[in-house]
mmCIF file of C-alpha atoms in Angstrom:
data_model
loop_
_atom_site.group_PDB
_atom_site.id
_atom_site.type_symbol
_atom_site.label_atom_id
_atom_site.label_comp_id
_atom_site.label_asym_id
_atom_site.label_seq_id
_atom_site.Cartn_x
_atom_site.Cartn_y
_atom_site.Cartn_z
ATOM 1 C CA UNK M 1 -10.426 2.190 -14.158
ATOM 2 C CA UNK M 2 -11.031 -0.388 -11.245
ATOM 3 C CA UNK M 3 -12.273 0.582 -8.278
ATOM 4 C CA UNK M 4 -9.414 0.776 -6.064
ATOM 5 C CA UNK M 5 -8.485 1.610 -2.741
ATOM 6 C CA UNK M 6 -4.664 2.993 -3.068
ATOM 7 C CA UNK M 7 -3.239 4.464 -0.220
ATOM 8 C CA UNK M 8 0.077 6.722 -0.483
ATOM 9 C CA UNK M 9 1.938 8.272 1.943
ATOM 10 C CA UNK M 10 4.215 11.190 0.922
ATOM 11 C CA UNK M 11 6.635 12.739 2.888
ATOM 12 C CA UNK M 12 7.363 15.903 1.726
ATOM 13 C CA UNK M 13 7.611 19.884 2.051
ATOM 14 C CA UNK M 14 4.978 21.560 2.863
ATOM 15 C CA UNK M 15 4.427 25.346 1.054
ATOM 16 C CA UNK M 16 1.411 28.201 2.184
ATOM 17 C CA UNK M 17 1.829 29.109 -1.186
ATOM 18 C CA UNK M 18 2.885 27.998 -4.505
ATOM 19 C CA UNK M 19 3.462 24.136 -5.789
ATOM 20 C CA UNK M 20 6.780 22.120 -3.835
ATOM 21 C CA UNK M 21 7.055 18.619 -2.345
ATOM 22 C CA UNK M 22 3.718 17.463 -0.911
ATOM 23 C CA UNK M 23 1.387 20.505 -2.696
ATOM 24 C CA UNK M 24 3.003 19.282 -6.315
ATOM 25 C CA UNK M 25 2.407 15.704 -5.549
ATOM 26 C CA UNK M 26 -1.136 15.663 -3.542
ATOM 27 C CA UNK M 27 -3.002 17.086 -5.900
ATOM 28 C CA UNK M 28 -2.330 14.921 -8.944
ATOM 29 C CA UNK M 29 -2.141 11.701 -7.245
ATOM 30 C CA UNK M 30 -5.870 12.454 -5.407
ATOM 31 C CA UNK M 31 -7.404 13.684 -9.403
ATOM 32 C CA UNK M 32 -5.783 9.720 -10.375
ATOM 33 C CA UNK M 33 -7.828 8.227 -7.503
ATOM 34 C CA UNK M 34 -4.727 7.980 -4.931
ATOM 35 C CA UNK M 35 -6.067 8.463 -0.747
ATOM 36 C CA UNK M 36 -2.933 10.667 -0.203
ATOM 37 C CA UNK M 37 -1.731 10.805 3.482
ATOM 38 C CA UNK M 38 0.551 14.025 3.885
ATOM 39 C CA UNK M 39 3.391 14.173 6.479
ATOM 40 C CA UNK M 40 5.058 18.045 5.879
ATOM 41 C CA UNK M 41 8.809 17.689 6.583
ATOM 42 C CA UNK M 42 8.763 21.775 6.471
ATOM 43 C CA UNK M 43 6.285 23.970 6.331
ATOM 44 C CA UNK M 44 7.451 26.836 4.704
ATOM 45 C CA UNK M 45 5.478 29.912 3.399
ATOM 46 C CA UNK M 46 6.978 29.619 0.230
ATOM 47 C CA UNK M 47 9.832 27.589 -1.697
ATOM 48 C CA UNK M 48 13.079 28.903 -0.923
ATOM 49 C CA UNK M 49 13.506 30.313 -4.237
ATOM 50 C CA UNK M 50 11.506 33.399 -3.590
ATOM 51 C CA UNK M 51 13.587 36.148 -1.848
ATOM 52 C CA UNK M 52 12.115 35.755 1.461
ATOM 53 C CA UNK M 53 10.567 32.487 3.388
ATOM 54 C CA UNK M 54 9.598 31.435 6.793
ATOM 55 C CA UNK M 55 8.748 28.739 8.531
ATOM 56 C CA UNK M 56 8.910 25.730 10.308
ATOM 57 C CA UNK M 57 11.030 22.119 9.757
ATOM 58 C CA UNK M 58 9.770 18.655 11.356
ATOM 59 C CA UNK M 59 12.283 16.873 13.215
ATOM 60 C CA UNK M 60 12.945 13.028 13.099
ATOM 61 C CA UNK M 61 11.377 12.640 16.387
ATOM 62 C CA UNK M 62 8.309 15.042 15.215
ATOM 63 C CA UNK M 63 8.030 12.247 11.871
ATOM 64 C CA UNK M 64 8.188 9.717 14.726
ATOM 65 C CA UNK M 65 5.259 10.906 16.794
ATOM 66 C CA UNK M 66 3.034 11.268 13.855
ATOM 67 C CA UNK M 67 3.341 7.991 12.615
ATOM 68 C CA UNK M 68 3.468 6.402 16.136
ATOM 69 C CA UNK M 69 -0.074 8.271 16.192
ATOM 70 C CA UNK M 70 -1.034 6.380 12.609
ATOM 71 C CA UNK M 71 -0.222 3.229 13.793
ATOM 72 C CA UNK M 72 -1.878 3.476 17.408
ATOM 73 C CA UNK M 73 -5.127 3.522 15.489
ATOM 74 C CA UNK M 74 -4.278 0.608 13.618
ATOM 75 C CA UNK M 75 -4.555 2.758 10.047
ATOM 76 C CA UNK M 76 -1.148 2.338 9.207
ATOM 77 C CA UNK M 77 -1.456 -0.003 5.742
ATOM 78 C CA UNK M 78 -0.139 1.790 2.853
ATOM 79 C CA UNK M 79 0.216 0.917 -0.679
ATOM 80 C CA UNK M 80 3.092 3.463 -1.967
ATOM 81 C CA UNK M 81 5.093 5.836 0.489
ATOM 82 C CA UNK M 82 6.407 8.794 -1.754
ATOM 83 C CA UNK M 83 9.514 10.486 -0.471
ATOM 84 C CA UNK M 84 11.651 13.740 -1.898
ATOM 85 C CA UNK M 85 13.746 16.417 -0.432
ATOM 86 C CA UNK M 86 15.746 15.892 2.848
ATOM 87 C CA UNK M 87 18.225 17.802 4.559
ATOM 88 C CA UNK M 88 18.576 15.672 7.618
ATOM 89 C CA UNK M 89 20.590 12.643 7.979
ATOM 90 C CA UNK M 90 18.603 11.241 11.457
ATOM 91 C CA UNK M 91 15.157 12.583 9.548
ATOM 92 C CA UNK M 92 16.249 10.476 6.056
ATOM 93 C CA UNK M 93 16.986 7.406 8.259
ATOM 94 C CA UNK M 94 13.771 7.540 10.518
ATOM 95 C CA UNK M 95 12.208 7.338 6.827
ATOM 96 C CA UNK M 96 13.963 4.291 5.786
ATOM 97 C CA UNK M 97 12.668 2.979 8.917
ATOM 98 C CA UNK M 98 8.935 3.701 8.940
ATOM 99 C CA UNK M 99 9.584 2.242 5.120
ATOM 100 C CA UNK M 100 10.959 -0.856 6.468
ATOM 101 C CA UNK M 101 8.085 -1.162 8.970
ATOM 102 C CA UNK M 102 5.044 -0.567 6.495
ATOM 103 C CA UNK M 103 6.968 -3.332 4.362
ATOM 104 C CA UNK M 104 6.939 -5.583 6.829
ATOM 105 C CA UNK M 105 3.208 -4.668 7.581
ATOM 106 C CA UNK M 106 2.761 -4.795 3.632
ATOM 107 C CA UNK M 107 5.287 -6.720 1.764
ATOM 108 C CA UNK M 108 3.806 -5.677 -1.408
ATOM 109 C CA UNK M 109 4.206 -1.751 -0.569
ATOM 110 C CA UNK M 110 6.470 0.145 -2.964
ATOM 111 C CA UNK M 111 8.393 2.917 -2.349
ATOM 112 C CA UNK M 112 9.149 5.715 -4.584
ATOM 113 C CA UNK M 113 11.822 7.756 -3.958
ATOM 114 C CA UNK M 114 13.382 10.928 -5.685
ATOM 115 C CA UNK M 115 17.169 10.412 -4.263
ATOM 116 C CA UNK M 116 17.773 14.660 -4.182
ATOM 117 C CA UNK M 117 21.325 15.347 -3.944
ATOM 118 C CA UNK M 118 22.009 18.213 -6.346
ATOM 119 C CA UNK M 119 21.970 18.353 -9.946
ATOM 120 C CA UNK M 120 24.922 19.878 -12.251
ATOM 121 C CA UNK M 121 28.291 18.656 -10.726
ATOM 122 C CA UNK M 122 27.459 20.426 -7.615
ATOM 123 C CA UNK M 123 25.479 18.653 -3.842
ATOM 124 C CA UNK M 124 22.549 21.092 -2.903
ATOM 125 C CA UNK M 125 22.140 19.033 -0.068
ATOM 126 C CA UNK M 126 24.710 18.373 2.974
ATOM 127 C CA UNK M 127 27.222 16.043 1.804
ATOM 128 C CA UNK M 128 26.098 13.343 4.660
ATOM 129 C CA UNK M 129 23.387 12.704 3.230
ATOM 130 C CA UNK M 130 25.136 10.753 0.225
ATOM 131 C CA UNK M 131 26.267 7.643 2.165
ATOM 132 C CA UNK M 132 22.896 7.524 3.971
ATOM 133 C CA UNK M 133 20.840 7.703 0.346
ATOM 134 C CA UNK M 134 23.177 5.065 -1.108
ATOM 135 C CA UNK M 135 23.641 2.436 1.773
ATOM 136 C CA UNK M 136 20.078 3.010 3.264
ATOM 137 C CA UNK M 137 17.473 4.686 1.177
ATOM 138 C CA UNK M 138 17.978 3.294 -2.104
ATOM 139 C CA UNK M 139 18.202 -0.373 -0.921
ATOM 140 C CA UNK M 140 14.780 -0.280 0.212
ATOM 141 C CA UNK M 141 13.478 1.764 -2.770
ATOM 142 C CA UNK M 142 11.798 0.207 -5.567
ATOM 143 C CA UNK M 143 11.235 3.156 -7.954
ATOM 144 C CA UNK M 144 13.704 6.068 -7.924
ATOM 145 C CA UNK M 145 14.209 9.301 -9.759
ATOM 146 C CA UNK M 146 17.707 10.214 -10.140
ATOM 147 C CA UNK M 147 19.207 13.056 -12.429
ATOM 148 C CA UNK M 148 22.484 12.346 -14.085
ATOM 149 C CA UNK M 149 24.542 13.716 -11.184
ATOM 150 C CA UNK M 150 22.860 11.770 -8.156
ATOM 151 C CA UNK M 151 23.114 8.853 -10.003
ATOM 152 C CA UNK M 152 26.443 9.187 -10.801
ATOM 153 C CA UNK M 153 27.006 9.467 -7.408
ATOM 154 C CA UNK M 154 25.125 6.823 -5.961
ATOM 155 C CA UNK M 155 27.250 4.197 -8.255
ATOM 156 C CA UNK M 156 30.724 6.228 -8.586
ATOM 157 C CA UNK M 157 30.113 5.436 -12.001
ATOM 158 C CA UNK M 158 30.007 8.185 -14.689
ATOM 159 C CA UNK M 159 28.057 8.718 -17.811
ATOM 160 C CA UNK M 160 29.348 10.048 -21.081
ATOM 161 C CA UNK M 161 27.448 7.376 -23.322
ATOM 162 C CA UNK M 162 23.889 5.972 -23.523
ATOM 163 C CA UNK M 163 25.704 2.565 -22.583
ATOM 164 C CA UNK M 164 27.262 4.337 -19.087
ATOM 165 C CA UNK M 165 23.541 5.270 -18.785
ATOM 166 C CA UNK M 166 22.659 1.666 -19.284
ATOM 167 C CA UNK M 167 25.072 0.522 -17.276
ATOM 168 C CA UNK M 168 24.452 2.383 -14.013
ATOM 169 C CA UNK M 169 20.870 1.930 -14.461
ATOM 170 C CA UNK M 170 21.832 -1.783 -13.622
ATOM 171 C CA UNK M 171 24.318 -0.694 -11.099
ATOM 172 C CA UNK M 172 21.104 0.868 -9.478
ATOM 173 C CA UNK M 173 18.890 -2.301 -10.222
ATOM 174 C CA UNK M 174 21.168 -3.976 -7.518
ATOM 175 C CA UNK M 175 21.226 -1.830 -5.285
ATOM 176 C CA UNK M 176 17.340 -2.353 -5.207
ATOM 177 C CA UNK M 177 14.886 -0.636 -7.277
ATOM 178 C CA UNK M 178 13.651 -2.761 -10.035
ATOM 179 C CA UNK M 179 12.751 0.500 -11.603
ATOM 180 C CA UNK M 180 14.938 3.554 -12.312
ATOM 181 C CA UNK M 181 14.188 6.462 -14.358
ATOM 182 C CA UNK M 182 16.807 9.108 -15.073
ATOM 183 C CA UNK M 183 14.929 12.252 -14.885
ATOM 184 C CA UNK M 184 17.862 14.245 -17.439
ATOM 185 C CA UNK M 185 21.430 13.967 -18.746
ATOM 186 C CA UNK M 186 24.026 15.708 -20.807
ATOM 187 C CA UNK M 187 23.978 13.046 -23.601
ATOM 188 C CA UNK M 188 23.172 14.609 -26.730
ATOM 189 C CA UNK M 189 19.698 14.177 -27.689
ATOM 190 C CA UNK M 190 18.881 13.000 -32.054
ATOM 191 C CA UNK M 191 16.925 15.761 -31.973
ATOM 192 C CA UNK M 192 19.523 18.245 -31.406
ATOM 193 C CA UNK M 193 20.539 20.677 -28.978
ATOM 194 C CA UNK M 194 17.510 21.660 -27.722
ATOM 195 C CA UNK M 195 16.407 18.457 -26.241
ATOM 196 C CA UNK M 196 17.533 16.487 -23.654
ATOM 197 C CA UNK M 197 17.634 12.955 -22.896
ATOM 198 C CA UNK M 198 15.823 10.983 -20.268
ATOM 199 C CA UNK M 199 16.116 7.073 -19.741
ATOM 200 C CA UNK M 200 14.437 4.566 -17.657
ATOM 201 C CA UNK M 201 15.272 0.895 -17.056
ATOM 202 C CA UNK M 202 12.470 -1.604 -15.320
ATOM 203 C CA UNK M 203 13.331 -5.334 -14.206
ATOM 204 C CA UNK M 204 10.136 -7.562 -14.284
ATOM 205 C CA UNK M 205 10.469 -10.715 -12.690
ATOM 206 C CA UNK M 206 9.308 -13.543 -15.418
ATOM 207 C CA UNK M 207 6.418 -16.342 -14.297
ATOM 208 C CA UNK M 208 9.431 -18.629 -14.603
ATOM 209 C CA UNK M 209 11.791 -17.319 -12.036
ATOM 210 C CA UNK M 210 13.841 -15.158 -14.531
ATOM 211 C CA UNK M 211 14.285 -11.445 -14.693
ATOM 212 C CA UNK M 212 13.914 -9.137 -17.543
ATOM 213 C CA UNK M 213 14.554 -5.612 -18.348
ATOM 214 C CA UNK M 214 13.141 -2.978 -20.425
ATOM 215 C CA UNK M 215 15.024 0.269 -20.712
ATOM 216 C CA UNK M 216 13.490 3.360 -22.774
ATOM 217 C CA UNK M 217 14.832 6.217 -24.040
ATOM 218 C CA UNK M 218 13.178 9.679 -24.337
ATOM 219 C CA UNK M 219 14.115 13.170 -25.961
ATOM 220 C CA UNK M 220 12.352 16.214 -23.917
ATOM 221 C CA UNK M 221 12.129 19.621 -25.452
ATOM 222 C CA UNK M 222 14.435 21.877 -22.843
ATOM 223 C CA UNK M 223 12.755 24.910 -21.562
ATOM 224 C CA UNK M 224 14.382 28.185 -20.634
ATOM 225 C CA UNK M 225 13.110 28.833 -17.133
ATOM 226 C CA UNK M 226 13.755 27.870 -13.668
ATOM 227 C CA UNK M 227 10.848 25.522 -12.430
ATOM 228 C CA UNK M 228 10.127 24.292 -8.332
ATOM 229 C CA UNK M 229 8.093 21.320 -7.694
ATOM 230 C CA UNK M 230 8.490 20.147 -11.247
ATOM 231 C CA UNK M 231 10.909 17.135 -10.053
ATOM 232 C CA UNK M 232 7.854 15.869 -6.951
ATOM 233 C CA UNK M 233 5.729 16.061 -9.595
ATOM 234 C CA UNK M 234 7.015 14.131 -11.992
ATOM 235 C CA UNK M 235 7.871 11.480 -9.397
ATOM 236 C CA UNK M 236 4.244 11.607 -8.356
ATOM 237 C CA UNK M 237 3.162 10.862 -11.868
ATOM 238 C CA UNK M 238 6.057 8.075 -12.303
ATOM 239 C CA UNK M 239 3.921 6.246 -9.233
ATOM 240 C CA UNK M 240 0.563 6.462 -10.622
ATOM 241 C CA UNK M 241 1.123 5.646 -14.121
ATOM 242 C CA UNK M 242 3.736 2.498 -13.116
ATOM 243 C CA UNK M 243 0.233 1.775 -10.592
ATOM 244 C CA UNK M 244 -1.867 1.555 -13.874
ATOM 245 C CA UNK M 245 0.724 0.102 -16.272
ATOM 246 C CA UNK M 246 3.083 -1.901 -13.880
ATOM 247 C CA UNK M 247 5.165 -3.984 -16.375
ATOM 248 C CA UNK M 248 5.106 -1.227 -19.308
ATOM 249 C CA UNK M 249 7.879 1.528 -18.816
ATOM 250 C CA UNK M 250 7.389 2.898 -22.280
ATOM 251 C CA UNK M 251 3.705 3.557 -21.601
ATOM 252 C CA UNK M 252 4.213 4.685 -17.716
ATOM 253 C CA UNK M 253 7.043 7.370 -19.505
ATOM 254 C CA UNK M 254 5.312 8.358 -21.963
ATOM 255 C CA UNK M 255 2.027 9.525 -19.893
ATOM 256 C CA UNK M 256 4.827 10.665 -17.046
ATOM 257 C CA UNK M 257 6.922 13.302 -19.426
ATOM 258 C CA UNK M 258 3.459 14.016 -21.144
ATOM 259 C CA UNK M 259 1.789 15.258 -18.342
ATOM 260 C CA UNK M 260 5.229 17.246 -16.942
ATOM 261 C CA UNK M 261 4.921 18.614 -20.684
ATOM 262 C CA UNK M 262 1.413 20.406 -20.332
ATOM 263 C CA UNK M 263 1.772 21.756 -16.851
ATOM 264 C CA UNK M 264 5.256 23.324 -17.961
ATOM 265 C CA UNK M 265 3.573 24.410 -21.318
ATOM 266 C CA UNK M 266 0.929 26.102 -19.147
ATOM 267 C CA UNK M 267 3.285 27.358 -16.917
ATOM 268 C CA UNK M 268 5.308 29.049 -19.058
ATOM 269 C CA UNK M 269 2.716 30.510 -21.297
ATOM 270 C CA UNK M 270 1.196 32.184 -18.715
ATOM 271 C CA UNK M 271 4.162 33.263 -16.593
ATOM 272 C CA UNK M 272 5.107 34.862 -19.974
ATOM 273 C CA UNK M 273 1.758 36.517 -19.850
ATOM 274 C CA UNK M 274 1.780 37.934 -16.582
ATOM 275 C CA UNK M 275 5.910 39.150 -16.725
ATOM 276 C CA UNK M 276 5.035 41.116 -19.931
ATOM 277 C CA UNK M 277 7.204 41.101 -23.598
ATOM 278 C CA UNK M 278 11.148 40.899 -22.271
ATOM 279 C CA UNK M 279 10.546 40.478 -19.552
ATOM 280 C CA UNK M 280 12.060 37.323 -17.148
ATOM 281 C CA UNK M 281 9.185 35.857 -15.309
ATOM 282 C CA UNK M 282 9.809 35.846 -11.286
ATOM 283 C CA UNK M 283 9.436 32.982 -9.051
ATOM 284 C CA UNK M 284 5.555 33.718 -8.149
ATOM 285 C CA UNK M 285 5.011 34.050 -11.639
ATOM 286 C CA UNK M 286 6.576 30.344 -12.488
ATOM 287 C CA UNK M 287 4.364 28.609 -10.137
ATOM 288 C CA UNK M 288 3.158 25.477 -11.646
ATOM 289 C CA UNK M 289 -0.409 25.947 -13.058
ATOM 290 C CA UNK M 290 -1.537 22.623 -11.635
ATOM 291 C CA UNK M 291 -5.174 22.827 -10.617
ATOM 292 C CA UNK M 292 -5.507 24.495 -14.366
ATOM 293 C CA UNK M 293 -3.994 21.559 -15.741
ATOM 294 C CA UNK M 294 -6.274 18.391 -14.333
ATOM 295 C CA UNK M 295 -7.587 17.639 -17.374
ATOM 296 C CA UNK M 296 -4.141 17.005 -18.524
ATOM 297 C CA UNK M 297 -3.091 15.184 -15.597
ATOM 298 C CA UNK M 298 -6.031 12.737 -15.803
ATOM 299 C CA UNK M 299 -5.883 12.051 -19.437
ATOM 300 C CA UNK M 300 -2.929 13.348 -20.529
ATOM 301 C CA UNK M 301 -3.091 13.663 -24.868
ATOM 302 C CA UNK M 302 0.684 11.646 -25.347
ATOM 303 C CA UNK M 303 3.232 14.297 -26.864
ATOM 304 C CA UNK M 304 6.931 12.405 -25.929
ATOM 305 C CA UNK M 305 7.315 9.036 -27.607
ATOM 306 C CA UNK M 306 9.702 7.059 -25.520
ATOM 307 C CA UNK M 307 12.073 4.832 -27.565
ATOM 308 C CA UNK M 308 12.875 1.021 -26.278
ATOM 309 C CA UNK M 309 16.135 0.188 -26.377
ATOM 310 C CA UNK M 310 17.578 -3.255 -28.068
ATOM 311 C CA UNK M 311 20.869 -3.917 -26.839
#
């Protein structure tokens, strides 16, 4: 690997303990070489699936004073901002504006965003936060990270076939982001019922002026358990491996989904350990084992094949 001097900043949760937002992101991207630069949105002691947590939630003008404080000293160049769970409309937009301004600053930067709206048929966010995502956010995205659901809703367009799927991945490709990967659908997977499908579509613009597209198609082995963080960190892993292999989807998915598999293999094994036989592991126990899994995350052995589809 070059020598490089990459520079993200992510603006996510913060948790005391446990792996969410900026702890399941941080820690990956700084083993593959990223300088991370951290702005909390919460700090919280714990993710809010736990039955008790506390703590503290930045406001947009909070976000603004720490990055007025970044830019008085002149240290405001960044390579990749890295965004995730919102709740705030005036907090979402004060992000699409420090975006615009470190693109201006750097008009190669790329932003990577995981639009979160809810997953399921059903908003786990406030439901102002949907026209603020789709007219502001994704426009000046470049890679995002939608499920089925929030992609649905960002185009109004639903999905019931892989050609839907293909078809709102370029509804999303002019919005703005020449790459989209959707993190999991209900199509039914050629594997059978216990997999599920992901897909990811990349525009590349050609030396002569032209665009093309490569779309992929994975199958991922479903897992019976309840993960947090699992989503920032796969969106963490979609930026560095798109850094290293910028016009190969396949290969950037393939190290992506293989490095979510071994941290949730680990996860799980272990939870399993600790809950005892029958027993349903608890949200302590599901804590992603990341700093256990670094080997994987730096050279991740490749376990999901991604498929390239001809159409």
């Amino acid at each position: 690997m070059h020598e490089m001097e990459c520079r993200v900043l992510s603006i996510q949760s913060h948790v005391v303990r446990g792996y969410v937002g900026n702890k399941s992101a941080s820690f990956p991207l700084q083993v593959l070489g990223f300088e991370v630069d951290s702005i909390n949105s919460v700090q919280f002691s714990n993710h809010t699936g736990y039955s008790h947590w506390k703590g503290q939630v930045l406001t947009a003008d909070e976000l603004h004073v720490l990055y007025e404080g970044i830019k008085l000293n002149n240290v405001h160049h960044y390579d990749y901002v890295l965004t995730g769970y919102t709740r705030d409309t005036s907090f979402l937009e004060m992000v699409v504006d420090i975006v615009q301004e470190l693109k201006r600053a750097n008009p190669n930067l790329v932003y990577v965003c995981d639009p979160v709206l809810g997953d399921h048929g059903s908003m786990y966010v406030p439901e102002n936060l949907h026209p603020v995502y789709k007219n502001k956010v994704v426009p000046v995205a470049d890679i995002i990270t939608p499920n089925q659901f929030e992609a649905e809703l960002l185009t109004g367009k639903n999905i019931s076939t892989e050609k839907d799927a293909v078809e709102v991945m370029d509804l999303l490709h002019k919005m703005g982001p020449d790459t989209v990967v959707i993190t999991s659908s209900d199509l039914p997977s050629r594997l059978g019922d216990r997999f599920l499908v992901s897909l990811g579509s990349q525009r590349t613009l050609m030396p002569d002026g032209t665009k093309s597209t490569q779309r992929v198609r994975m199958e991922i082995p479903k897992v019976d358990a309840v993960f947090v963080g699992t989503g920032d960190l796969f969106a963490a892993m979609l930026l560095a491996w798109t850094h290293h292999y910028p016009n190969d989807l396949k290969t950037a998915c393939e190290k992506t989904f293989s490095v979510m598999h071994h941290v949730i293999k680990r996860t799980i094994s272990y939870a399993h350990e600790l809950a005892g036989p029958g027993r349903k592991p608890s949200p302590p126990q599901l804590e992603l084992r990341m700093v256990q899994s670094k080997a994987d995350i730096e050279d991740p052995a490749i376990v999901m094949e991604a498929t390239v589809l001809t159409l």
